[in-house]
Amino acid sequence: MAFNILIVDDSPAMRRVVRRVVDIAGVDVGNYLEAGNGVEALVVLRTEWVDLIMTDINMPEMDGEELLLEVRNDPALATIPVLVVSTDRSQGRVRQMISLGADGYVSKPFLPETLSLEMYRLLGGTPNESF
Amino acid sequence: MKASEFAGLISECCSEVLDAMYFTTVLDSQLKESMPEAEPDEADSLSFDLQFVGHISGHFGLHLAQATARNLAANFLGEEETDISSAEAGEVAGELSNMLCGSVMSRVEGDDKFVLSHPEPCNFVVRAGVDDVLISRLDTDNGAITVWVVIDGEPCRP
């Protein structure tokens, strides 16, 4: 089964790196979808099928926290797994995002294996042996 | 908290971020009195600055030569250095400033939340003695990176 993955980050370079890690991990990806902030992400989510959202927190216009709340409060989107990928490693922030409904939290800098394992945990399956 | 108290953290966090995501080793770090002036040449260099707001608020920035930014971008994106455009080198340098600041502030703020602004190119100069600032030069196997932290006077909350 191929998964559609939405990567939400205001840094195009970071979106590229996440895509690369996903590729190396051997996840069967149908489509990579990208957004530069929460507002753009919601537009994508309301027009495309998405199996996993990977989102940063600090972004202009709508940050990751607001995006998470919008997703969890929308019955059509509420069951999509959300993996937070952020530079903010404070325990207060991690606890807050999990309590708001995030399914996982990976802090930057991350090891490719860490991101890969979290993705497989949320999507099912086994990581590529190269990890 | 004074900027000078960031000295150990800067070196530790920069080493961690550069090693994990840029495959770059910090060989040496030194505290400096001012930003580099003639070296690297301004026309061939990049500077980025962002604001952090938490228990402690201020600015965090970095300055590096284009060639260094290109090396780091190649490592970060997994591309050949010759395939990296100036725009990509700039994007990756901006993301580096974001990750370095996030790493430092996560240690400083501990359990508390903080907010970072989007990194922006900048051309201002900070000088020790004028601002509450810490300037550190990191020599890496991909070139030198100068980072600075400026602490604002009044503590504020996000």
Coordinates of C-alpha atoms in Angstrom, one line a residue:
Chain A
M1 CA 0.0 0.0 0.0
A2 CA 1.4 3.4 -1.0
F3 CA 1.0 6.2 1.5
N4 CA 0.4 9.9 0.8
I5 CA 2.6 11.9 3.2
L6 CA 2.1 15.6 3.9
I7 CA 5.3 17.5 5.0
V8 CA 4.6 20.8 6.6
D9 CA 7.6 23.1 7.2
D10 CA 8.4 26.7 6.3
S11 CA 11.9 25.6 5.2
P12 CA 12.0 24.1 1.7
A13 CA 15.4 22.6 2.5
M14 CA 14.0 20.8 5.5
R15 CA 11.1 19.4 3.5
R16 CA 13.7 18.1 1.0
V17 CA 15.6 16.4 3.8
V18 CA 12.5 14.8 5.3
R19 CA 11.6 13.5 1.8
R20 CA 15.1 12.0 1.4
V21 CA 14.9 10.3 4.8
V22 CA 11.5 8.8 3.9
D23 CA 12.9 7.6 0.6
I24 CA 16.0 6.0 2.2
A25 CA 13.7 4.4 4.8
G26 CA 12.0 2.5 2.0
V27 CA 8.5 3.7 2.9
D28 CA 6.1 3.1 0.0
V29 CA 5.1 6.6 -0.9
G30 CA 2.3 7.3 -3.3
N31 CA 2.5 11.1 -3.2
Y32 CA 4.6 13.6 -1.3
L33 CA 2.5 16.6 -0.5
E34 CA 4.1 19.8 0.8
A35 CA 3.0 22.9 2.6
G36 CA 4.9 25.9 4.0
N37 CA 2.5 26.5 7.0
G38 CA -0.7 25.4 8.6
V39 CA -3.0 27.3 6.3
E40 CA -1.5 25.7 3.2
A41 CA -1.6 22.3 4.9
L42 CA -5.3 22.6 5.5
V43 CA -5.9 23.4 1.8
V44 CA -4.0 20.3 0.9
L45 CA -5.8 18.2 3.6
R46 CA -9.2 19.2 2.3
T47 CA -8.5 18.3 -1.3
E48 CA -6.1 15.3 -1.1
W49 CA -6.1 12.0 0.7
V50 CA -3.3 12.1 3.3
D51 CA -2.1 9.1 5.4
L52 CA 0.4 10.9 7.6
I53 CA 1.1 14.5 8.5
M54 CA 4.6 15.5 9.4
T55 CA 4.6 19.0 10.8
D56 CA 7.0 21.6 12.2
I57 CA 5.8 23.9 15.0
N58 CA 7.3 27.3 14.4
M59 CA 5.8 28.6 11.1
P60 CA 4.4 31.8 9.8
E61 CA 0.6 32.4 9.3
M62 CA -0.5 29.2 11.1
D63 CA 1.9 27.3 13.3
G64 CA 2.0 23.5 14.0
E65 CA 0.0 23.8 17.2
E66 CA -2.9 25.5 15.5
L67 CA -2.8 23.1 12.6
L68 CA -2.9 20.2 15.0
L69 CA -6.0 21.7 16.7
E70 CA -7.7 22.3 13.4
V71 CA -7.0 18.7 12.3
R72 CA -8.2 17.1 15.6
N73 CA -11.4 19.3 15.6
D74 CA -12.4 18.4 12.0
P75 CA -14.2 15.0 11.9
A76 CA -13.0 14.4 8.3
L77 CA -9.3 14.8 9.3
A78 CA -9.3 13.9 13.0
T79 CA -8.0 10.3 12.5
I80 CA -4.9 11.2 10.4
P81 CA -1.7 10.5 12.4
V82 CA 0.3 13.6 13.1
L83 CA 4.1 13.4 13.7
V84 CA 5.6 16.7 15.0
V85 CA 9.1 17.4 13.7
S86 CA 10.5 20.5 15.5
T87 CA 13.6 22.2 16.8
D88 CA 11.8 22.7 20.1
R89 CA 12.9 20.0 22.4
S90 CA 11.6 21.4 25.6
Q91 CA 9.6 18.8 27.6
G92 CA 6.8 21.3 28.1
R93 CA 6.3 21.6 24.4
V94 CA 6.5 17.8 23.8
R95 CA 3.9 17.2 26.5
Q96 CA 1.7 19.9 25.2
M97 CA 1.7 18.7 21.6
I98 CA 1.0 15.1 22.6
S99 CA -1.8 16.3 24.9
L100 CA -3.3 18.2 22.0
G101 CA -3.4 15.0 19.9
A102 CA 0.0 14.6 18.2
D103 CA 0.8 10.9 17.7
G104 CA 4.6 11.3 17.9
Y105 CA 7.3 13.9 18.3
V106 CA 10.8 14.0 16.7
S107 CA 13.1 16.8 17.6
K108 CA 15.6 18.4 15.2
P109 CA 18.4 17.6 14.7
F110 CA 17.2 14.0 14.2
L111 CA 18.9 10.8 13.2
P112 CA 17.3 9.4 10.0
E113 CA 16.6 6.1 12.0
T114 CA 14.6 8.0 14.6
L115 CA 12.3 9.6 12.0
S116 CA 12.0 6.4 10.1
L117 CA 11.1 4.4 13.2
E118 CA 8.4 6.9 14.1
M119 CA 6.9 6.8 10.7
Y120 CA 6.8 3.0 10.6
R121 CA 5.2 3.0 14.1
L122 CA 2.4 5.3 12.8
L123 CA 2.0 3.8 9.4
G124 CA 2.7 0.1 10.2
G125 CA 5.4 -2.0 8.5
T126 CA 9.1 -2.6 9.1
P127 CA 12.0 -0.2 8.5
N128 CA 14.4 -0.8 5.6
E129 CA 17.3 -2.9 6.6
S130 CA 19.7 -0.1 5.6
F131 CA 18.7 1.6 8.9
Chain B
M1 CA 20.9 35.1 32.3
K2 CA 23.9 36.8 30.7
A3 CA 25.0 36.1 27.1
S4 CA 28.4 34.9 28.4
E5 CA 26.6 32.0 30.2
F6 CA 25.8 30.6 26.7
A7 CA 29.4 29.9 25.9
G8 CA 29.5 26.2 26.7
L9 CA 26.0 25.6 25.4
I10 CA 26.8 27.1 22.0
S11 CA 29.8 24.9 21.5
E12 CA 27.9 21.8 22.6
C13 CA 24.7 22.4 20.6
C14 CA 26.5 23.5 17.5
S15 CA 28.6 20.3 17.6
E16 CA 25.5 18.2 18.0
V17 CA 23.5 19.8 15.2
L18 CA 26.4 20.0 12.7
D19 CA 27.4 16.4 13.4
A20 CA 23.9 14.9 13.2
M21 CA 22.4 16.8 10.2
Y22 CA 25.3 18.4 8.3
F23 CA 27.9 15.6 8.8
T24 CA 30.3 18.3 9.9
T25 CA 32.8 18.2 12.8
V26 CA 33.5 21.2 15.0
L27 CA 37.3 21.2 15.4
D28 CA 37.7 24.3 17.6
S29 CA 35.6 27.1 19.1
Q30 CA 36.8 30.5 20.3
L31 CA 35.0 33.4 21.9
K32 CA 35.4 36.7 19.9
E33 CA 35.2 40.3 20.7
S34 CA 33.4 41.3 17.4
M35 CA 32.0 39.9 14.2
P36 CA 34.5 39.0 11.5
E37 CA 35.1 42.1 9.4
A38 CA 37.4 41.4 6.5
E39 CA 37.2 37.7 6.6
P40 CA 35.2 36.2 5.1
D41 CA 34.5 38.9 2.5
E42 CA 31.0 40.3 2.9
A43 CA 30.2 39.8 -0.8
D44 CA 31.0 36.1 -0.4
S45 CA 29.3 35.5 2.9
L46 CA 25.9 35.0 4.4
S47 CA 24.4 36.1 7.7
F48 CA 21.0 35.1 9.2
D49 CA 19.3 36.2 12.3
L50 CA 16.2 35.2 14.2
Q51 CA 14.5 36.2 17.4
F52 CA 13.8 33.9 20.3
V53 CA 11.1 34.7 22.9
G54 CA 10.8 32.7 26.2
H55 CA 11.9 33.3 29.8
I56 CA 14.9 34.8 28.1
S57 CA 14.5 36.7 24.8
G58 CA 16.9 38.1 22.3
H59 CA 18.5 37.3 18.9
F60 CA 20.5 34.5 17.6
G61 CA 22.5 34.7 14.4
L62 CA 25.2 33.2 12.3
H63 CA 27.7 34.3 9.7
L64 CA 29.6 32.1 7.2
A65 CA 31.3 32.2 3.9
Q66 CA 29.3 31.2 0.8
A67 CA 31.7 28.3 0.2
T68 CA 31.1 27.0 3.7
A69 CA 27.3 27.4 3.2
R70 CA 27.6 25.4 0.0
N71 CA 29.5 22.6 1.7
L72 CA 27.0 22.4 4.5
A73 CA 24.1 22.5 2.0
A74 CA 25.6 19.6 0.0
N75 CA 25.9 17.5 3.1
F76 CA 22.5 18.4 4.4
L77 CA 20.7 17.8 1.1
G78 CA 22.8 14.8 0.1
E79 CA 23.7 16.5 -3.2
E80 CA 27.0 17.2 -5.0
E81 CA 28.5 20.6 -4.0
T82 CA 28.6 21.7 -7.6
D83 CA 24.8 21.1 -7.9
I84 CA 24.0 23.5 -5.0
S85 CA 22.7 26.9 -6.0
S86 CA 23.3 30.1 -4.0
A87 CA 19.6 30.1 -3.1
E88 CA 19.9 26.6 -1.7
A89 CA 23.0 27.5 0.2
G90 CA 21.1 30.4 1.7
E91 CA 18.1 28.2 2.6
V92 CA 20.2 25.7 4.3
A93 CA 22.2 28.4 6.2
G94 CA 18.8 29.8 7.4
E95 CA 17.7 26.4 8.6
L96 CA 21.0 25.9 10.3
S97 CA 20.5 29.1 12.3
N98 CA 16.9 27.9 13.2
M99 CA 18.2 24.5 14.4
L100 CA 21.1 25.9 16.3
C101 CA 18.9 28.4 18.1
G102 CA 16.2 25.8 18.8
S103 CA 18.8 23.4 20.2
V104 CA 20.3 26.1 22.5
M105 CA 16.9 27.4 23.7
S106 CA 15.6 23.9 24.4
R107 CA 18.5 23.5 26.9
V108 CA 18.0 27.0 28.3
E109 CA 14.2 26.9 28.7
G110 CA 14.1 23.3 29.9
D111 CA 10.4 22.5 30.6
D112 CA 9.1 25.8 29.3
K113 CA 7.9 26.7 25.8
F114 CA 9.7 29.3 23.6
V115 CA 9.0 30.8 20.2
L116 CA 11.4 31.3 17.4
S117 CA 10.9 33.7 14.5
H118 CA 11.7 32.8 10.9
P119 CA 15.4 33.2 10.1
E120 CA 16.0 36.3 8.0
P121 CA 19.2 37.4 6.1
C122 CA 20.8 40.3 8.0
N123 CA 23.7 42.6 7.6
F124 CA 24.0 44.2 11.0
V125 CA 27.1 43.9 13.2
V126 CA 27.0 43.1 16.9
R127 CA 29.9 43.9 19.2
A128 CA 30.8 42.7 22.6
G129 CA 30.7 45.5 25.2
V130 CA 28.0 47.4 23.4
D131 CA 25.2 44.7 23.6
D132 CA 24.9 41.8 26.0
V133 CA 26.3 39.5 23.4
L134 CA 28.3 36.3 23.0
I135 CA 30.2 35.8 19.8
S136 CA 31.7 32.5 19.0
R137 CA 33.8 31.3 16.1
L138 CA 33.5 27.6 15.3
D139 CA 36.2 26.1 13.1
T140 CA 34.7 23.1 11.3
D141 CA 36.0 20.6 8.7
N142 CA 33.8 22.5 6.2
G143 CA 34.9 26.1 7.1
A144 CA 34.4 28.7 9.8
I145 CA 31.0 29.7 11.2
T146 CA 30.5 32.6 13.5
V147 CA 27.5 32.5 15.8
W148 CA 26.2 35.2 18.2
V149 CA 23.6 35.5 20.9
V150 CA 22.2 38.9 21.9
I151 CA 20.1 39.0 25.1
D152 CA 17.3 41.5 25.4
G153 CA 17.1 43.6 28.6
E154 CA 13.7 42.6 29.8
P155 CA 12.6 39.0 30.3
C156 CA 9.2 38.2 28.6
R157 CA 7.0 35.3 27.9
P158 CA 5.8 33.9 24.6

